[in-house]
C-alpha cells in the first residue's frame, strides 16, 4: 500500500501539472477563439468520441486486466486495434458530410476529416500506453505527459494565432496523437511487435465487446449535450454549455486521470489476489468523493464568479447551467469506480444496463423539459442521472456482492460533509458585498471551503481523515530528517 500511495501521489502531481497547462490553454483559447469556433469543434468532436469507443474495442482494458501478457497476445491485440482503428478512419471520412448536414454547419466537415486521421496512428501508441498503466509505471508515464502537454499547448496556441479557427484543436489533436505514440514506445524501453496476428483474437473480441458497449453508451451520454443542443439550438449554445461543462469538470479533470490510471489494474490485482473487491471499492470511492463532492458544491456557489474571472463576460450565459451540472456530476461521481470494478472482476457486460438506462433517462428528460434555455437542459441532465441511481445499486449488489445498505452507510457521511461545505460557502458568499471582485470572492469562499472540508473529514471520521494523518506524519518525518 505504501508503494501504491507513492505512485498515486506522483501520478496526481504529474496529471495536475498537465491540468494546469490545459486549464491555462482553455482560458487562452477562450480569448483567441469565438464561442462559434469552439461550438463547431465540439460538434465535430462528438463523432470522434464515439469513434474512439469502436477504435479501442476494449483492447486496452483487456491488456490492463490480463494476469499474464505474452508476445502472441500482444500481436493479437494489435491486430484487433488495427482493424477497428482503420475501419473507424474510413467511416469518419465518409460520414463527415452527413454529420455536417445533420448539424446544418458545413465547417464541421474538415474538422471531422482531420480528427479521422488520428485513428491511423493511434494503435501504435495505445498498446505501450496500456502496458505502462498495467505496470503502474508512473515515472515513465510522467515523461510522456510532460512532453505531450508542452507539444499540445504550443501547437494549439500557434494554430489559433495563425487563424485556424475551429480547425485549431483538430490539428493540435493529430499532432498530439503522433507524439504520444512515439513517446510511449520509447518510454516502455523494450521492443513490441509491429506485425499483427489474428489467430487468437476471439477472447479479446469477446471481452472487448462488453467494454465496447459500455464505453459506447458512455460516449453517447457525453455526446448528448452537443447533439441535442447542436440540433435544437445554435453553435453558440453548444459553446456556452461546453464552457459550463468544463467549469464543472475542473475537479474531475484534476482527479480522474489519476483514478483512471490506477482503478482497473489495481482492482483487477485485488480480485486476482483476494476475490471480493467490495470493501476496497467503498474505501476508494469514499476517498475520491470526499474531494469531489465538496468541490462541486463550492463551484455551484461560485459559478458566476468563476466564469467571469476565467473566461470573461462573453461567457456568462453559461452560468445558469452550472449548479444543475454540479448535481449531475456529483451523482455520477458516486459511481466512478463501478465500470472499472466490474471489468476488474471479469464482468464488463454488467455495466451495460445502468449506462443504457442513464442515456435513455437523460434523453427522455431533455425532450420533456427543453424549452430553449441551457438551465432547463442542465436540469434534465441532472434528473436523468438521479433516475439511474437505483439500477446502479442493484448492479453493485448482484455483481460486486455490495448491498445497497453498505453503500448508503459509506455515502451518508460524504453527503453530510458536502452539506457542511455547501452551507459554509453559501453563507460566506452571501455576506460578501455585491461588488466584490470575482477573484476575491473565489479566494475567500475557497478558504472557507477548505477549512470546512478538513473539519468534515475529521468530525465524520471519513477514510480521507486517515490519509490526511498519514500525509501529515510523512511530512513531519521528512522535515525532521532534513533538520
C-alpha positions as a printed NumPy array, in Angstrom:
array([[  0.   ,   0.   ,   0.   ],
       [  2.869,   2.37 ,   0.743],
       [  4.241,   1.863,  -2.78 ],
       [  0.795,   2.361,  -4.294],
       [  0.312,   5.598,  -2.312],
       [  3.623,   6.955,  -3.574],
       [  2.682,   6.141,  -7.157],
       [ -0.754,   7.687,  -6.709],
       [  0.835,  10.846,  -5.298],
       [  3.287,  11.094,  -8.204],
       [  0.606,  10.465, -10.808],
       [ -1.668,  13.02 ,  -9.155],
       [  1.13 ,  15.6  ,  -9.167],
       [  2.052,  14.947, -12.804],
       [ -1.51 ,  14.855, -14.112],
       [ -2.315,  18.091, -12.312],
       [  0.692,  19.868, -13.76 ],
       [ -0.758,  18.857, -17.116],
       [ -4.158,  20.022, -15.896],
       [ -2.8  ,  23.463, -15.054],
       [ -1.287,  23.729, -18.517],
       [ -4.509,  22.577, -20.194],
       [ -6.55 ,  24.867, -17.966],
       [ -4.405,  27.833, -18.98 ],
       [ -4.799,  26.686, -22.574],
       [ -8.592,  26.661, -22.169],
       [ -8.5  ,  30.243, -20.931],
       [ -6.159,  31.338, -23.727],
       [ -8.285,  29.677, -26.41 ],
       [-11.423,  31.23 , -24.921],
       [ -9.815,  34.607, -25.677],
       [ -8.428,  33.655, -29.1  ],
       [-11.41 ,  31.683, -30.425],
       [-15.099,  32.576, -30.537],
       [-17.957,  30.564, -28.989],
       [-18.893,  29.582, -32.557],
       [-15.376,  28.197, -33.208],
       [-15.435,  26.138, -30.021],
       [-19.019,  25.044, -30.658],
       [-18.147,  23.791, -34.16 ],
       [-15.215,  21.797, -32.83 ],
       [-17.358,  20.377, -30.02 ],
       [-19.99 ,  19.203, -32.513],
       [-17.237,  17.565, -34.584],
       [-15.517,  16.042, -31.565],
       [-18.736,  14.254, -30.62 ],
       [-18.257,  11.949, -33.576],
       [-14.616,  11.397, -32.606],
       [-15.581,  10.493, -29.015],
       [-17.999,   7.837, -30.261],
       [-15.456,   6.626, -32.818],
       [-12.822,   6.218, -30.087],
       [-15.009,   3.577, -28.473],
       [-15.06 ,   1.447, -31.631],
       [-11.376,   2.059, -32.211],
       [-10.361,   0.706, -28.819],
       [-12.815,  -2.22 , -28.737],
       [-11.844,  -2.854, -25.112],
       [ -8.302,  -3.885, -26.082],
       [ -6.55 ,  -1.579, -23.609],
       [ -8.852,  -2.771, -20.796],
       [ -8.025,  -6.362, -21.783],
       [ -4.289,  -5.636, -21.532],
       [ -4.663,  -3.94 , -18.144],
       [ -6.745,  -6.764, -16.668],
       [ -4.941,  -9.865, -18.006],
       [ -2.999, -11.835, -15.387],
       [ -0.156, -12.527, -17.843],
       [  0.804, -10.959, -21.18 ],
       [  2.502, -12.913, -23.972],
       [  4.061, -11.677, -27.246],
       [  1.39 , -13.589, -29.177],
       [ -1.33 , -11.966, -27.096],
       [  0.093,  -8.519, -27.85 ],
       [  0.218,  -9.302, -31.59 ],
       [ -3.445, -10.313, -31.49 ],
       [ -4.28 ,  -7.147, -29.552],
       [ -2.501,  -5.093, -32.213],
       [ -4.417,  -6.919, -34.921],
       [ -7.762,  -6.085, -33.343],
       [ -6.723,  -2.452, -32.856],
       [ -5.563,  -2.025, -36.451],
       [ -8.786,  -3.441, -37.875],
       [-11.016,  -1.334, -35.643],
       [ -8.985,   1.896, -35.797],
       [ -8.503,   1.928, -39.551],
       [-12.14 ,   0.996, -40.095],
       [-13.113,   3.957, -37.939],
       [-10.897,   6.226, -40.05 ],
       [-12.742,   5.2  , -43.194],
       [-16.184,   5.575, -41.634],
       [-15.388,   9.056, -40.285],
       [-14.021,  10.286, -43.595],
       [-17.09 ,   9.027, -45.455],
       [-19.599,  10.254, -42.889],
       [-18.208,  13.782, -42.442],
       [-20.591,  15.388, -44.999],
       [-23.604,  13.687, -43.422],
       [-22.532,  14.83 , -39.951],
       [-22.273,  18.398, -41.247],
       [-25.702,  18.098, -42.829],
       [-27.13 ,  16.839, -39.524],
       [-25.907,  19.987, -37.77 ],
       [-26.513,  22.219, -40.805],
       [-22.925,  23.5  , -40.478],
       [-20.523,  22.944, -43.419],
       [-17.428,  23.84 , -41.356],
       [-17.797,  20.556, -39.469],
       [-16.538,  18.557, -42.488],
       [-12.807,  19.483, -42.472],
       [-12.648,  19.233, -38.673],
       [-14.009,  15.671, -38.747],
       [-11.645,  14.72 , -41.577],
       [ -8.547,  15.861, -39.684],
       [ -9.742,  14.159, -36.498],
       [-10.207,  10.946, -38.511],
       [ -6.517,  10.903, -39.483],
       [ -5.569,  10.46 , -35.847],
       [ -7.021,   6.95 , -35.848],
       [ -4.417,   5.846, -38.371],
       [ -1.676,   6.37 , -35.761],
       [ -3.473,   5.547, -32.502],
       [ -2.927,   1.729, -32.469],
       [  0.867,   2.069, -32.311],
       [  0.728,   4.115, -29.107],
       [ -2.313,   2.548, -27.424],
       [ -0.654,  -0.775, -26.585],
       [  2.512,   0.616, -24.925],
       [  0.391,   3.135, -23.001],
       [ -1.852,   0.305, -21.736],
       [  1.199,  -1.724, -20.666],
       [  2.645,   1.233, -18.771],
       [ -0.669,   1.69 , -16.965],
       [ -0.911,  -2.038, -16.222],
       [  2.584,  -1.941, -14.679],
       [  1.794,   1.34 , -12.891],
       [  4.994,   2.761, -14.381],
       [  4.229,   6.292, -13.249],
       [  7.719,   7.659, -13.79 ],
       [  7.711,   6.708, -17.466],
       [  4.171,   7.968, -17.926],
       [  5.262,  11.259, -16.359],
       [  7.864,  11.818, -19.056],
       [  5.271,  11.207, -21.756],
       [  2.821,  13.584, -20.097],
       [  5.434,  16.335, -19.795],
       [  6.418,  16.237, -23.465],
       [  2.916,  15.853, -24.902],
       [  1.497,  18.622, -22.721],
       [  4.093,  21.091, -23.992],
       [  3.564,  19.995, -27.593],
       [ -0.237,  20.235, -27.39 ],
       [ -0.137,  23.651, -25.697],
       [  2.323,  25.13 , -28.162],
       [  0.607,  23.731, -31.245],
       [ -2.871,  24.842, -30.079],
       [ -1.826,  28.415, -29.343],
       [  0.259,  28.667, -32.504],
       [ -2.576,  27.421, -34.701],
       [ -5.116,  29.712, -33.004],
       [ -2.869,  32.73 , -33.513],
       [ -2.421,  31.712, -37.157],
       [ -6.177,  31.971, -37.67 ],
       [ -7.116,  28.278, -37.95 ],
       [-10.378,  28.877, -36.038],
       [-12.307,  25.631, -35.347],
       [ -9.509,  23.655, -37.07 ],
       [ -7.086,  24.669, -34.297],
       [ -7.868,  21.84 , -31.903],
       [ -8.286,  19.28 , -34.681],
       [ -4.721,  19.73 , -35.968],
       [ -3.347,  20.001, -32.423],
       [ -5.071,  16.713, -31.571],
       [ -3.444,  14.956, -34.555],
       [ -0.006,  16.256, -33.601],
       [ -0.56 ,  15.142, -30.011],
       [ -1.55 ,  11.584, -31.034],
       [  1.601,  11.124, -33.124],
       [  3.91 ,  12.464, -30.41 ],
       [  2.204,  10.416, -27.675],
       [  2.596,   7.176, -29.625],
       [  6.261,   7.799, -30.338],
       [  6.983,   8.737, -26.717],
       [  5.115,   5.696, -25.351],
       [  7.124,   3.209, -27.389],
       [ 10.348,   4.949, -26.378],
       [  9.435,   5.103, -22.662],
       [  8.435,   1.428, -22.46 ],
       [ 12.066,   0.569, -23.083],
       [ 11.546,  -2.826, -24.727],
       [ 10.5  ,  -3.953, -28.193],
       [  6.868,  -4.53 , -29.061],
       [  5.506,  -6.447, -32.054],
       [  4.914,  -4.375, -35.174],
       [  3.182,  -7.171, -37.097],
       [ -0.39 ,  -8.044, -36.115],
       [ -1.894, -11.508, -35.632],
       [ -5.494, -12.676, -35.698],
       [ -5.394, -16.346, -34.705],
       [ -6.331, -15.86 , -31.037],
       [ -8.381, -12.69 , -31.252],
       [-11.653, -14.338, -30.223],
       [-11.092, -13.966, -26.475],
       [-10.038, -10.33 , -26.893],
       [-13.09 ,  -9.579, -29.028],
       [-15.425, -11.325, -26.56 ],
       [-14.005,  -9.411, -23.603],
       [-13.795,  -6.211, -25.585],
       [-17.393,  -6.351, -26.738],
       [-18.622,  -5.821, -23.173],
       [-16.318,  -2.857, -22.734],
       [-17.249,  -1.587, -26.189],
       [-20.964,  -1.475, -25.484],
       [-20.466,   0.201, -22.102],
       [-17.979,   2.716, -23.487],
       [-20.233,   3.397, -26.47 ],
       [-23.116,   4.216, -24.142],
       [-20.839,   6.454, -22.065],
       [-19.702,   8.221, -25.219],
       [-23.356,   8.676, -26.166],
       [-24.006,  10.086, -22.702],
       [-21.145,  12.563, -23.081],
       [-22.294,  13.442, -26.596],
       [-25.924,  14.142, -25.677],
       [-25.459,  17.875, -24.924],
       [-23.622,  18.568, -28.172],
       [-26.071,  16.525, -30.249],
       [-29.301,  17.806, -28.703],
       [-28.189,  21.419, -28.349],
       [-26.488,  21.425, -31.746],
       [-29.64 ,  20.112, -33.355],
       [-32.25 ,  22.12 , -31.439],
       [-30.338,  25.344, -30.714],
       [-27.222,  27.136, -32.046],
       [-23.432,  26.596, -32.145],
       [-23.118,  29.416, -29.595],
       [-25.386,  27.491, -27.19 ],
       [-23.172,  24.449, -27.667],
       [-20.147,  26.62 , -26.888],
       [-21.719,  28.09 , -23.736],
       [-22.792,  24.674, -22.498],
       [-19.337,  23.311, -23.266],
       [-17.838,  26.079, -21.13 ],
       [-20.293,  25.333, -18.297],
       [-19.386,  21.672, -18.571],
       [-15.66 ,  22.361, -18.476],
       [-16.118,  24.631, -15.436],
       [-17.907,  21.882, -13.514],
       [-15.466,  19.328, -14.866],
       [-12.435,  21.113, -13.384],
       [-12.445,  18.87 , -10.312],
       [-12.831,  15.589, -12.163],
       [-10.185,  16.747, -14.618],
       [ -7.858,  17.088, -11.636],
       [ -8.709,  13.739, -10.029],
       [ -9.93 ,  11.322, -12.679],
       [ -6.719,  10.962, -14.726],
       [ -5.094,   9.536, -11.599],
       [ -8.157,   7.448, -10.753],
       [ -8.451,   6.078, -14.29 ],
       [ -4.748,   5.292, -14.416],
       [ -4.9  ,   3.028, -11.359],
       [ -8.524,   1.897, -10.98 ],
       [ -8.742,  -1.039, -13.38 ],
       [ -5.268,  -2.568, -12.888],
       [ -5.468,  -2.091,  -9.104],
       [ -8.964,  -3.575,  -8.68 ],
       [ -8.03 ,  -6.415, -11.033],
       [ -4.999,  -7.191,  -8.857],
       [ -7.206,  -7.139,  -5.737],
       [ -9.624,  -9.525,  -7.445],
       [ -6.874, -11.893,  -8.622],
       [ -5.298, -11.922,  -5.152],
       [ -8.287, -11.82 ,  -2.782],
       [-11.511, -12.271,  -4.742],
       [-14.07 ,  -9.794,  -3.295],
       [-13.46 ,  -6.126,  -4.129],
       [-16.475,  -4.533,  -2.372],
       [-14.518,  -3.314,   0.668],
       [-11.751,  -1.736,  -1.38 ],
       [-14.36 ,  -0.302,  -3.765],
       [-16.174,   1.512,  -0.927],
       [-12.963,   2.802,   0.597],
       [-11.601,   4.129,  -2.701],
       [-14.978,   5.646,  -3.607],
       [-15.078,   7.454,  -0.261],
       [-11.586,   8.879,  -0.788],
       [-12.488,  10.143,  -4.262],
       [-15.789,  11.717,  -3.26 ],
       [-14.507,  13.304,  -0.068],
       [-12.694,  15.582,  -2.53 ],
       [-15.142,  15.649,  -5.433],
       [-18.452,  16.429,  -3.738],
       [-17.309,  19.406,  -1.604],
       [-15.505,  20.893,  -4.6  ],
       [-18.626,  20.572,  -6.765],
       [-20.84 ,  22.323,  -4.23 ],
       [-18.283,  25.143,  -3.979],
       [-18.285,  25.514,  -7.782],
       [-22.084,  25.687,  -7.771],
       [-21.979,  28.562,  -5.275],
       [-19.206,  30.398,  -7.147],
       [-20.47 ,  29.755, -10.69 ],
       [-20.839,  33.426, -11.701],
       [-17.513,  34.442, -10.157],
       [-15.576,  31.57 , -11.771],
       [-16.941,  32.142, -15.285],
       [-16.467,  35.909, -15.058],
       [-12.914,  35.624, -13.756],
       [-11.67 ,  32.859, -16.059],
       [-13.457,  33.384, -19.341],
       [-14.851,  36.89 , -19.34 ],
       [-18.361,  38.346, -19.545],
       [-18.934,  36.923, -23.04 ],
       [-19.408,  33.517, -21.403],
       [-21.848,  34.469, -18.61 ],
       [-24.726,  32.761, -20.438],
       [-23.108,  29.502, -19.309],
       [-23.696,  30.258, -15.613],
       [-27.343,  29.089, -15.18 ],
       [-26.428,  25.549, -16.26 ],
       [-23.593,  25.114, -13.769],
       [-25.46 ,  24.308, -10.485],
       [-27.536,  21.573, -12.149],
       [-24.452,  20.162, -13.839],
       [-22.738,  20.088, -10.44 ],
       [-25.579,  17.914,  -9.153],
       [-25.341,  15.619, -12.179],
       [-21.582,  15.24 , -11.765],
       [-21.96 ,  14.607,  -8.023],
       [-24.314,  11.671,  -8.587],
       [-22.097,  10.343, -11.372],
       [-19.021,  10.641,  -9.168],
       [-20.505,   8.264,  -6.604],
       [-20.192,   5.526,  -9.246],
       [-16.832,   6.486, -10.758],
       [-15.326,   3.09 ,  -9.944],
       [-18.307,   0.953, -10.956],
       [-17.195,   0.149, -14.504],
       [-13.519,  -0.49 , -13.555],
       [-14.64 ,  -2.727, -10.687],
       [-16.969,  -4.75 , -12.9  ],
       [-14.287,  -5.081, -15.582],
       [-11.707,  -5.98 , -12.951],
       [-13.783,  -8.928, -11.702],
       [-14.343, -10.101, -15.28 ],
       [-17.925,  -8.861, -15.743],
       [-17.693,  -5.953, -18.201],
       [-21.161,  -6.721, -19.581],
       [-22.768,  -5.896, -16.22 ],
       [-22.116,  -2.176, -16.704],
       [-24.179,  -2.02 , -19.898],
       [-27.626,  -1.942, -18.255],
       [-27.096,   1.011, -15.87 ],
       [-25.365,   3.051, -18.563],
       [-28.129,   2.373, -21.085],
       [-30.768,   3.399, -18.564],
       [-28.82 ,   6.592, -17.858],
       [-28.763,   7.584, -21.53 ],
       [-32.464,   6.82 , -22.   ],
       [-33.379,   8.748, -18.844],
       [-31.392,  11.811, -19.926],
       [-32.84 ,  11.859, -23.434],
       [-36.377,  11.447, -22.068],
       [-35.928,  14.219, -19.515],
       [-34.338,  16.51 , -22.121],
       [-37.178,  16.05 , -24.601],
       [-39.666,  16.62 , -21.789],
       [-38.077,  19.699, -20.213],
       [-36.174,  21.514, -23.004],
       [-37.617,  24.985, -23.538],
       [-34.753,  26.652, -25.401],
       [-32.685,  27.547, -22.318],
       [-29.495,  25.976, -21.008],
       [-30.877,  25.998, -17.473],
       [-33.674,  23.504, -18.153],
       [-31.421,  21.35 , -20.31 ],
       [-28.911,  21.057, -17.468],
       [-31.796,  20.242, -15.096],
       [-32.795,  17.407, -17.44 ],
       [-29.249,  16.018, -17.31 ],
       [-29.262,  16.036, -13.507],
       [-32.71 ,  14.447, -13.275],
       [-31.703,  11.671, -15.68 ],
       [-28.633,  10.97 , -13.551],
       [-30.775,  10.636, -10.413],
       [-33.254,   8.288, -12.094],
       [-30.47 ,   5.828, -12.97 ],
       [-29.229,   5.522,  -9.384],
       [-31.384,   2.522,  -8.221],
       [-30.216,   0.345, -11.112],
       [-26.597,   1.154, -10.286],
       [-27.128,  -0.025,  -6.714],
       [-28.792,  -3.243,  -7.875],
       [-25.839,  -3.937, -10.171],
       [-23.437,  -3.487,  -7.248],
       [-25.384,  -5.927,  -5.119],
       [-25.597,  -8.59 ,  -7.806],
       [-22.116,  -8.473,  -9.344],
       [-19.878,  -6.989,  -6.636],
       [-21.671,  -8.51 ,  -3.61 ],
       [-22.143,  -4.986,  -2.302],
       [-25.535,  -4.455,  -0.544],
       [-27.129,  -1.073,  -1.057],
       [-27.262,  -0.633,   2.725],
       [-23.447,  -0.833,   2.932],
       [-23.197,   1.666,   0.075],
       [-25.623,   4.009,   1.861],
       [-23.675,   3.787,   5.144],
       [-20.486,   4.718,   3.298],
       [-22.136,   7.512,   1.284],
       [-24.176,   9.257,   4.006],
       [-21.119,  10.791,   5.772],
       [-19.937,  12.118,   2.397],
       [-23.28 ,  13.839,   1.861],
       [-23.092,  15.337,   5.343],
       [-19.607,  16.664,   4.645],
       [-20.839,  18.138,   1.344],
       [-23.778,  19.827,   3.075],
       [-21.398,  21.362,   5.629],
       [-19.09 ,  22.73 ,   2.921],
       [-22.036,  23.996,   0.866],
       [-23.577,  25.816,   3.837],
       [-20.266,  27.494,   4.69 ],
       [-19.615,  28.54 ,   1.067],
       [-23.12 ,  29.897,   0.58 ],
       [-23.039,  31.765,   3.886],
       [-19.7  ,  33.413,   3.101],
       [-20.685,  34.348,  -0.449],
       [-23.964,  35.907,   0.705],
       [-22.203,  38.08 ,   3.294],
       [-19.705,  39.485,   0.795],
       [-20.512,  42.898,  -0.725],
       [-22.251,  42.811,  -4.095],
       [-19.332,  44.378,  -5.942],
       [-16.642,  42.097,  -4.509],
       [-14.166,  41.278,  -7.309],
       [-14.58 ,  37.762,  -8.662],
       [-11.026,  36.737,  -7.749],
       [-11.514,  37.898,  -4.169],
       [-14.822,  36.052,  -3.816],
       [-13.224,  32.868,  -5.147],
       [-10.29 ,  33.187,  -2.737],
       [-12.401,  33.941,   0.349],
       [-15.056,  31.299,  -0.309],
       [-12.353,  28.815,  -1.308],
       [-10.628,  29.308,   2.03 ],
       [-13.886,  28.669,   3.859],
       [-14.474,  25.555,   1.74 ],
       [-11.005,  24.227,   2.581],
       [-11.466,  24.691,   6.326],
       [-14.935,  23.135,   6.331],
       [-13.646,  20.261,   4.181],
       [-10.977,  19.428,   6.753],
       [-13.439,  19.803,   9.617],
       [-15.899,  17.47 ,   7.895],
       [-13.252,  14.82 ,   7.248],
       [-12.28 ,  14.583,  10.928],
       [-15.674,  15.219,  12.537],
       [-17.276,  12.481,  10.427],
       [-14.256,  10.131,  10.634],
       [-14.037,   9.709,   6.876],
       [-11.347,   7.436,   5.38 ],
       [ -9.843,  10.646,   3.979],
       [ -9.031,  11.696,   7.559],
       [ -6.707,   8.693,   7.927],
       [ -4.982,   9.537,   4.663],
       [ -4.516,  13.132,   5.807],
       [ -2.977,  11.901,   9.069],
       [ -0.575,   9.674,   7.128],
       [  0.349,  12.606,   4.912],
       [  0.981,  14.821,   7.943],
       [  3.127,  12.109,   9.53 ],
       [  5.156,  11.657,   6.329],
       [  5.712,  15.416,   6.015],
       [  6.818,  15.696,   9.654],
       [  9.242,  12.781,   9.255],
       [ 10.672,  14.316,   6.099],
       [ 11.061,  17.693,   7.833],
       [ 12.824,  16.151,  10.815],
       [ 15.078,  14.167,   8.522],
       [ 16.204,  17.363,   6.785],
       [ 16.908,  19.126,  10.095]])
